[in-house]
Tab-separated table of C-alpha atoms in Angstrom:
chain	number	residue	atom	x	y	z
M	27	UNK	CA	26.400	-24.130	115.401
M	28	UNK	CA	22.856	-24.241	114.417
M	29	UNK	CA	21.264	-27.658	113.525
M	30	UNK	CA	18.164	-28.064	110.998
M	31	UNK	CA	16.241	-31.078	111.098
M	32	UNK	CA	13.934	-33.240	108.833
M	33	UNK	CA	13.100	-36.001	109.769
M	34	UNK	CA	11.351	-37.455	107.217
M	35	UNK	CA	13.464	-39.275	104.858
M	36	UNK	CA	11.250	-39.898	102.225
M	37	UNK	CA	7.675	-38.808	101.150
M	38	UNK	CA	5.711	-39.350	98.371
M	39	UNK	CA	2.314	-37.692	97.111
M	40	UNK	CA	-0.349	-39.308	94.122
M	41	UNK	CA	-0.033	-36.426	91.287
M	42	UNK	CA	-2.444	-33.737	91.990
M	43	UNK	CA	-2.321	-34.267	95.585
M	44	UNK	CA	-1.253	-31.818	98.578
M	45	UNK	CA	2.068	-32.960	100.393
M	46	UNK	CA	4.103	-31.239	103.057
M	47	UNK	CA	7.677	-31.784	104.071
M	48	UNK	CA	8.543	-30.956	107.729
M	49	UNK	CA	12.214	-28.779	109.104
M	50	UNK	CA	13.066	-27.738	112.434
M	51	UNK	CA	16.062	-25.938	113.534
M	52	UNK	CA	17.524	-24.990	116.286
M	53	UNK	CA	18.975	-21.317	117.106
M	54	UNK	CA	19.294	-18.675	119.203
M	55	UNK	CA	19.178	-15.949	116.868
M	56	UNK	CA	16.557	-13.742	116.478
M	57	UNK	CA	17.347	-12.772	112.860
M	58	UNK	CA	17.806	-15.210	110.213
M	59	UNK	CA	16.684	-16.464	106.700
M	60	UNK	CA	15.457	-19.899	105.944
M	61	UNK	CA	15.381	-21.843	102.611
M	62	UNK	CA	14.010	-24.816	100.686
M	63	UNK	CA	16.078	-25.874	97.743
M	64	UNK	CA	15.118	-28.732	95.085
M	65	UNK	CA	17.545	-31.172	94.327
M	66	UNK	CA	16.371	-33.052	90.725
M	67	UNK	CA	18.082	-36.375	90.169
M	68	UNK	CA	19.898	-33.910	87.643
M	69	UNK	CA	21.867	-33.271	90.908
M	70	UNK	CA	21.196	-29.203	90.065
M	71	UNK	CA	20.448	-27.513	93.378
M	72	UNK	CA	17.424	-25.031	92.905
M	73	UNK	CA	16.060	-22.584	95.644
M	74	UNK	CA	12.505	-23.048	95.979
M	75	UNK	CA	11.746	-20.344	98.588
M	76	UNK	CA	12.550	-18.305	100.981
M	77	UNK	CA	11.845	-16.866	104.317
M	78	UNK	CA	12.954	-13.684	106.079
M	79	UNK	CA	12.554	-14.374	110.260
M	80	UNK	CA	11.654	-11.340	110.573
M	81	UNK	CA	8.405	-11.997	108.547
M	82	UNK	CA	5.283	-12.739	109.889
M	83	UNK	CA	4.141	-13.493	106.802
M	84	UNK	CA	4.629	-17.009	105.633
M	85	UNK	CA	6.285	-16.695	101.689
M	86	UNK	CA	4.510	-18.825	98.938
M	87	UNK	CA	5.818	-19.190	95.457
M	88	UNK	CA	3.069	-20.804	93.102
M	89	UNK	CA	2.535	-24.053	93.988
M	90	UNK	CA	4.906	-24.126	96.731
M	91	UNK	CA	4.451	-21.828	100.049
M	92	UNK	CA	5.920	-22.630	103.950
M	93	UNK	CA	4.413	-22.580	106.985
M	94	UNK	CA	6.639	-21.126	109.400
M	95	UNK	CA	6.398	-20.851	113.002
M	96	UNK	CA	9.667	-19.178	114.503
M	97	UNK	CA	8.481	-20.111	118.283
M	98	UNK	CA	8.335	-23.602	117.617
M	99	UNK	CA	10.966	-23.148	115.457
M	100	UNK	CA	9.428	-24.995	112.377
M	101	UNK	CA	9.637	-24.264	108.760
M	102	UNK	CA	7.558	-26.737	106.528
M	103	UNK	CA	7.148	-26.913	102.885
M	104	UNK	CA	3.729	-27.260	101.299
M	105	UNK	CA	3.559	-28.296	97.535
M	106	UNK	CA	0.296	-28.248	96.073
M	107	UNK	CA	-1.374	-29.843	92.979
M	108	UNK	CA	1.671	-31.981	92.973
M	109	UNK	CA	3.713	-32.346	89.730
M	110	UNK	CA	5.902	-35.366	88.144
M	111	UNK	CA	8.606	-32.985	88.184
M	112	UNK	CA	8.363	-32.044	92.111
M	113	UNK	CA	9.991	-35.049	92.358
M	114	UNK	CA	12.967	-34.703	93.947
M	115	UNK	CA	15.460	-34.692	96.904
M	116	UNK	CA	14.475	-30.897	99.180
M	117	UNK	CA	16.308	-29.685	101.577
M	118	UNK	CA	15.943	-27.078	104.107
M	119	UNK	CA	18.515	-24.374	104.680
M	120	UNK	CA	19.178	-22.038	107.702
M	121	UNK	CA	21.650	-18.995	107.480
M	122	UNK	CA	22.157	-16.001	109.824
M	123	UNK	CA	21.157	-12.764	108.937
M	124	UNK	CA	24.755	-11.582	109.870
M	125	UNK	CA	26.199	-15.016	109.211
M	126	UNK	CA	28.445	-16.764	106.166
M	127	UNK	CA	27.117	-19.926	106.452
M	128	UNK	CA	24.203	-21.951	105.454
M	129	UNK	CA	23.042	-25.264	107.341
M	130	UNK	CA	21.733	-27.591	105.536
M	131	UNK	CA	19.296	-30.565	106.898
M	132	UNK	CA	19.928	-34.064	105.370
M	133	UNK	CA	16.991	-33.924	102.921
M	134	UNK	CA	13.612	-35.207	102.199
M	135	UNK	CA	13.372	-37.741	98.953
M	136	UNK	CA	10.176	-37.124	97.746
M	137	UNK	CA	7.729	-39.709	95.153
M	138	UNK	CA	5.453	-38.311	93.299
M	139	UNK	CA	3.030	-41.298	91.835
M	140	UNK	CA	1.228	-40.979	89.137
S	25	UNK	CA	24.470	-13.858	83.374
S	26	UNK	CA	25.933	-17.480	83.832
S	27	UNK	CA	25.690	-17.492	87.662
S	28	UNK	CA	27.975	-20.577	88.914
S	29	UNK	CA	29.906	-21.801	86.766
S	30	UNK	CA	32.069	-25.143	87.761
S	31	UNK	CA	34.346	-27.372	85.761
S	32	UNK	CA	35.004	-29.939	85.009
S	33	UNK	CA	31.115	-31.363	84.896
S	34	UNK	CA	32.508	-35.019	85.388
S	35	UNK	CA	36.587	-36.632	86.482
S	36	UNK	CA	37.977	-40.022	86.812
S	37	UNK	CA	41.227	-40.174	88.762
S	38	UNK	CA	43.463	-42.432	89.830
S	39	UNK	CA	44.603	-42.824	93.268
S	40	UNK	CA	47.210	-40.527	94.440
S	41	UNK	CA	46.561	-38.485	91.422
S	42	UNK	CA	45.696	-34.370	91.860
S	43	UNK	CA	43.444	-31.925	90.313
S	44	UNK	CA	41.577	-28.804	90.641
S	45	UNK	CA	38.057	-28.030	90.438
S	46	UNK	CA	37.248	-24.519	88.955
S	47	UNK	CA	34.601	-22.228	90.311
S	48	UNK	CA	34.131	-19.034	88.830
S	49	UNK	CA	30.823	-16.826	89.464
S	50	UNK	CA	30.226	-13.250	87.629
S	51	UNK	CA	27.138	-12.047	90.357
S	52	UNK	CA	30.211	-9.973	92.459
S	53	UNK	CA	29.360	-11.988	95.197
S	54	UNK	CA	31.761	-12.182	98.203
S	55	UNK	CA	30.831	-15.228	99.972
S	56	UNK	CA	31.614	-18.388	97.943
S	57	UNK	CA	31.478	-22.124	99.299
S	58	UNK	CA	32.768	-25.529	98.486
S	59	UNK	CA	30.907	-28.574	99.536
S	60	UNK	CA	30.466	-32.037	98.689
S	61	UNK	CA	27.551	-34.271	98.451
S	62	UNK	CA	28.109	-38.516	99.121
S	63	UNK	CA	25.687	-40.821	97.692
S	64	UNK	CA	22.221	-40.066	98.796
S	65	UNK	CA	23.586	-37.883	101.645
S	66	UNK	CA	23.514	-34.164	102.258
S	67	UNK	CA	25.987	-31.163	101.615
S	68	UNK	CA	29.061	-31.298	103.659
S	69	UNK	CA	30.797	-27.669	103.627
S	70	UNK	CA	34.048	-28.325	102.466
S	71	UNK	CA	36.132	-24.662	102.504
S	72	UNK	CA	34.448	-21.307	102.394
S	73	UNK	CA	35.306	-17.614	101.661
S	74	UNK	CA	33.941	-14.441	102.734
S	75	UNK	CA	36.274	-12.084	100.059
S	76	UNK	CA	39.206	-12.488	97.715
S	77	UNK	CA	42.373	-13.489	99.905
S	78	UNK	CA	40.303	-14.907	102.954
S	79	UNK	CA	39.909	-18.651	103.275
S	80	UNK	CA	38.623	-20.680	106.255
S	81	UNK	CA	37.777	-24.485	106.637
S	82	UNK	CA	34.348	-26.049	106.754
S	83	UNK	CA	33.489	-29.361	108.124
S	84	UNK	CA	35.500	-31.792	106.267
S	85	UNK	CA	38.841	-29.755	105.098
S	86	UNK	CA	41.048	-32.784	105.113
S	87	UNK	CA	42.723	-33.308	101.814
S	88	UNK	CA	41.511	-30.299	100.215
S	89	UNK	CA	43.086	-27.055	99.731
S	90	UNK	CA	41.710	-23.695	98.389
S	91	UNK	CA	42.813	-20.232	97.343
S	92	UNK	CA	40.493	-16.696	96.555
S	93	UNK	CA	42.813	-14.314	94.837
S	94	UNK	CA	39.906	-12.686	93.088
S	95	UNK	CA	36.214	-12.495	93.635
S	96	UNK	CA	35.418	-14.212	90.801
S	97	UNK	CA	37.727	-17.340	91.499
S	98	UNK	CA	37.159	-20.057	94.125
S	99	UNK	CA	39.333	-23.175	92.553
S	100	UNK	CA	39.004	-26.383	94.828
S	101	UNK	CA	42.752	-27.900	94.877
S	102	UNK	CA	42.689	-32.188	95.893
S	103	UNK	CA	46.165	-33.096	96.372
S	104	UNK	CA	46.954	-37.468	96.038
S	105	UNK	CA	43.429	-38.588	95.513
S	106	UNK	CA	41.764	-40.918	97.674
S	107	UNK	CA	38.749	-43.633	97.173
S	108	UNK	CA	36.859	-41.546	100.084
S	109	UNK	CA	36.968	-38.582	98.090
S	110	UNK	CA	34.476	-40.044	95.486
S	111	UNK	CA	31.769	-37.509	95.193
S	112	UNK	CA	29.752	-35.038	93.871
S	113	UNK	CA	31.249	-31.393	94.509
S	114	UNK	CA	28.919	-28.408	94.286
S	115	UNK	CA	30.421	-24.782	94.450
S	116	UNK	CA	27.763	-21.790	95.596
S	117	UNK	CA	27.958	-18.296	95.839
S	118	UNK	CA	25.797	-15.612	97.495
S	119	UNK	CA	25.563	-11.614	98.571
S	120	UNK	CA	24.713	-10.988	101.940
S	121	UNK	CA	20.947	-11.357	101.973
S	122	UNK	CA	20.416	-13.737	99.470
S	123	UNK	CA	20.540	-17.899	99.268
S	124	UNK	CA	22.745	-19.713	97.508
S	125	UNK	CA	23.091	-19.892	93.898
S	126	UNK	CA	24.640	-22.934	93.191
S	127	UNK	CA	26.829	-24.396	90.639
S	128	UNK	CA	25.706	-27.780	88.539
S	129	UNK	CA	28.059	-29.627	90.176
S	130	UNK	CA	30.809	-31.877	89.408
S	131	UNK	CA	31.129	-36.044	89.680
S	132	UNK	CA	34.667	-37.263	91.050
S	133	UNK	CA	35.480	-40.769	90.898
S	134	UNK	CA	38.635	-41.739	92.588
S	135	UNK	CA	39.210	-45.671	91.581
């Protein structure tokens, strides 16, 4: 099974400020989709945004774009001009192109101070 | 469109006590999941399905049971309800290229 990674339990970022959240995964697939999804102390899971492997191009979505690098295998999260409302728990998603499942990493609690 | 819709949004129960969490989504998905989420933890896939009549078990199956007899319909079954089944239960759906859309979730409290 593939594994996903982040290993930063908790982050936080002063409002306005630039903060990026790190996920790495391990496959052997060639052809796969990654995700970032908010979790709001709502407990609502949101996607954030998502990749296509097969992409060169990394996706952004407003404030919030990844940087991915499919050699190293590394699929960070940038949020920019951070917001009280970014804060959340985010977690990073793998699933195969031809797969059913997703793989979730165990999340990254992030602070935003005002 | 209402997406994921799950029920009941919040449950006590008793131990040994049974009930069934409802999941129904209207995107004509095929693919719907069942996971759980513990207290500052992540998602733990609990049962999944890949089309109406086809179940298989995720990670943590034990004392859980499901059934898919239509596309729409994903109920989560928890037969003589245990403290270590306290949790927060999320059902998802997706089509083949997509991510999850997720429902809002649903608090169990087994005391």
């Amino acid at each position: 099974a593939q594994t996903v990674t982040q290993s930063q339990p908790e982050m936080s970022v002063q409002e306005a400020e630039t903060v990026t959240l790190s996920c790495t995964y391990d496959t052997s697939e060639s052809d796969y989709y990654l995700f970032w999804y908010k979790q709001p102390p709502s407990r609502q899971m949101i996607l954030v945004i998502r990749q296509e492997a097969y992409k060169q191009q990394n996706a952004t979505e407003n404030r919030f774009s990844v940087n991915f690098q499919k050699a190293a295998k590394s699929f960070s999260l940038k949020i920019s001009d951070s917001q009280l409302g970014d804060a959340a728990m985010y977690f990073c998603a793998y699933r195969s192109a031809n797969g059913n499942q997703f793989y979730f990493g165990t999340g990254t609690s992030l602070t935003v101070i005002p | 469109n209402a997406g994921v819709t799950q029920t009941p949004k919040f449950r006590i129960l008793k131990i040994g006590q049974s009930m069934t969490l409802q999941c129904t989504q209207d995107m004509n998905h095929n693919y719907m999941y069942w996971y759980r989420q513990d207290p500052g933890m992540g998602l733990k896939l609990i049962y999944y399905s890949v089309g109406a009549g086809i179940t298989d078990k995720g990670e943590v199956p034990n004392g859980y049971n499901v059934s898919r007899s239509t596309t729409e319909d994903f109920p989560l079954r928890l037969e003589l309800a245990a403290p270590s089944q306290t949790s927060v239960y999320f059902c998802a759906s997706t089509g083949q290229y997509y991510g999850y859309t997720f429902g809002s979730g649903t608090r169990l409290t087994v005391v």
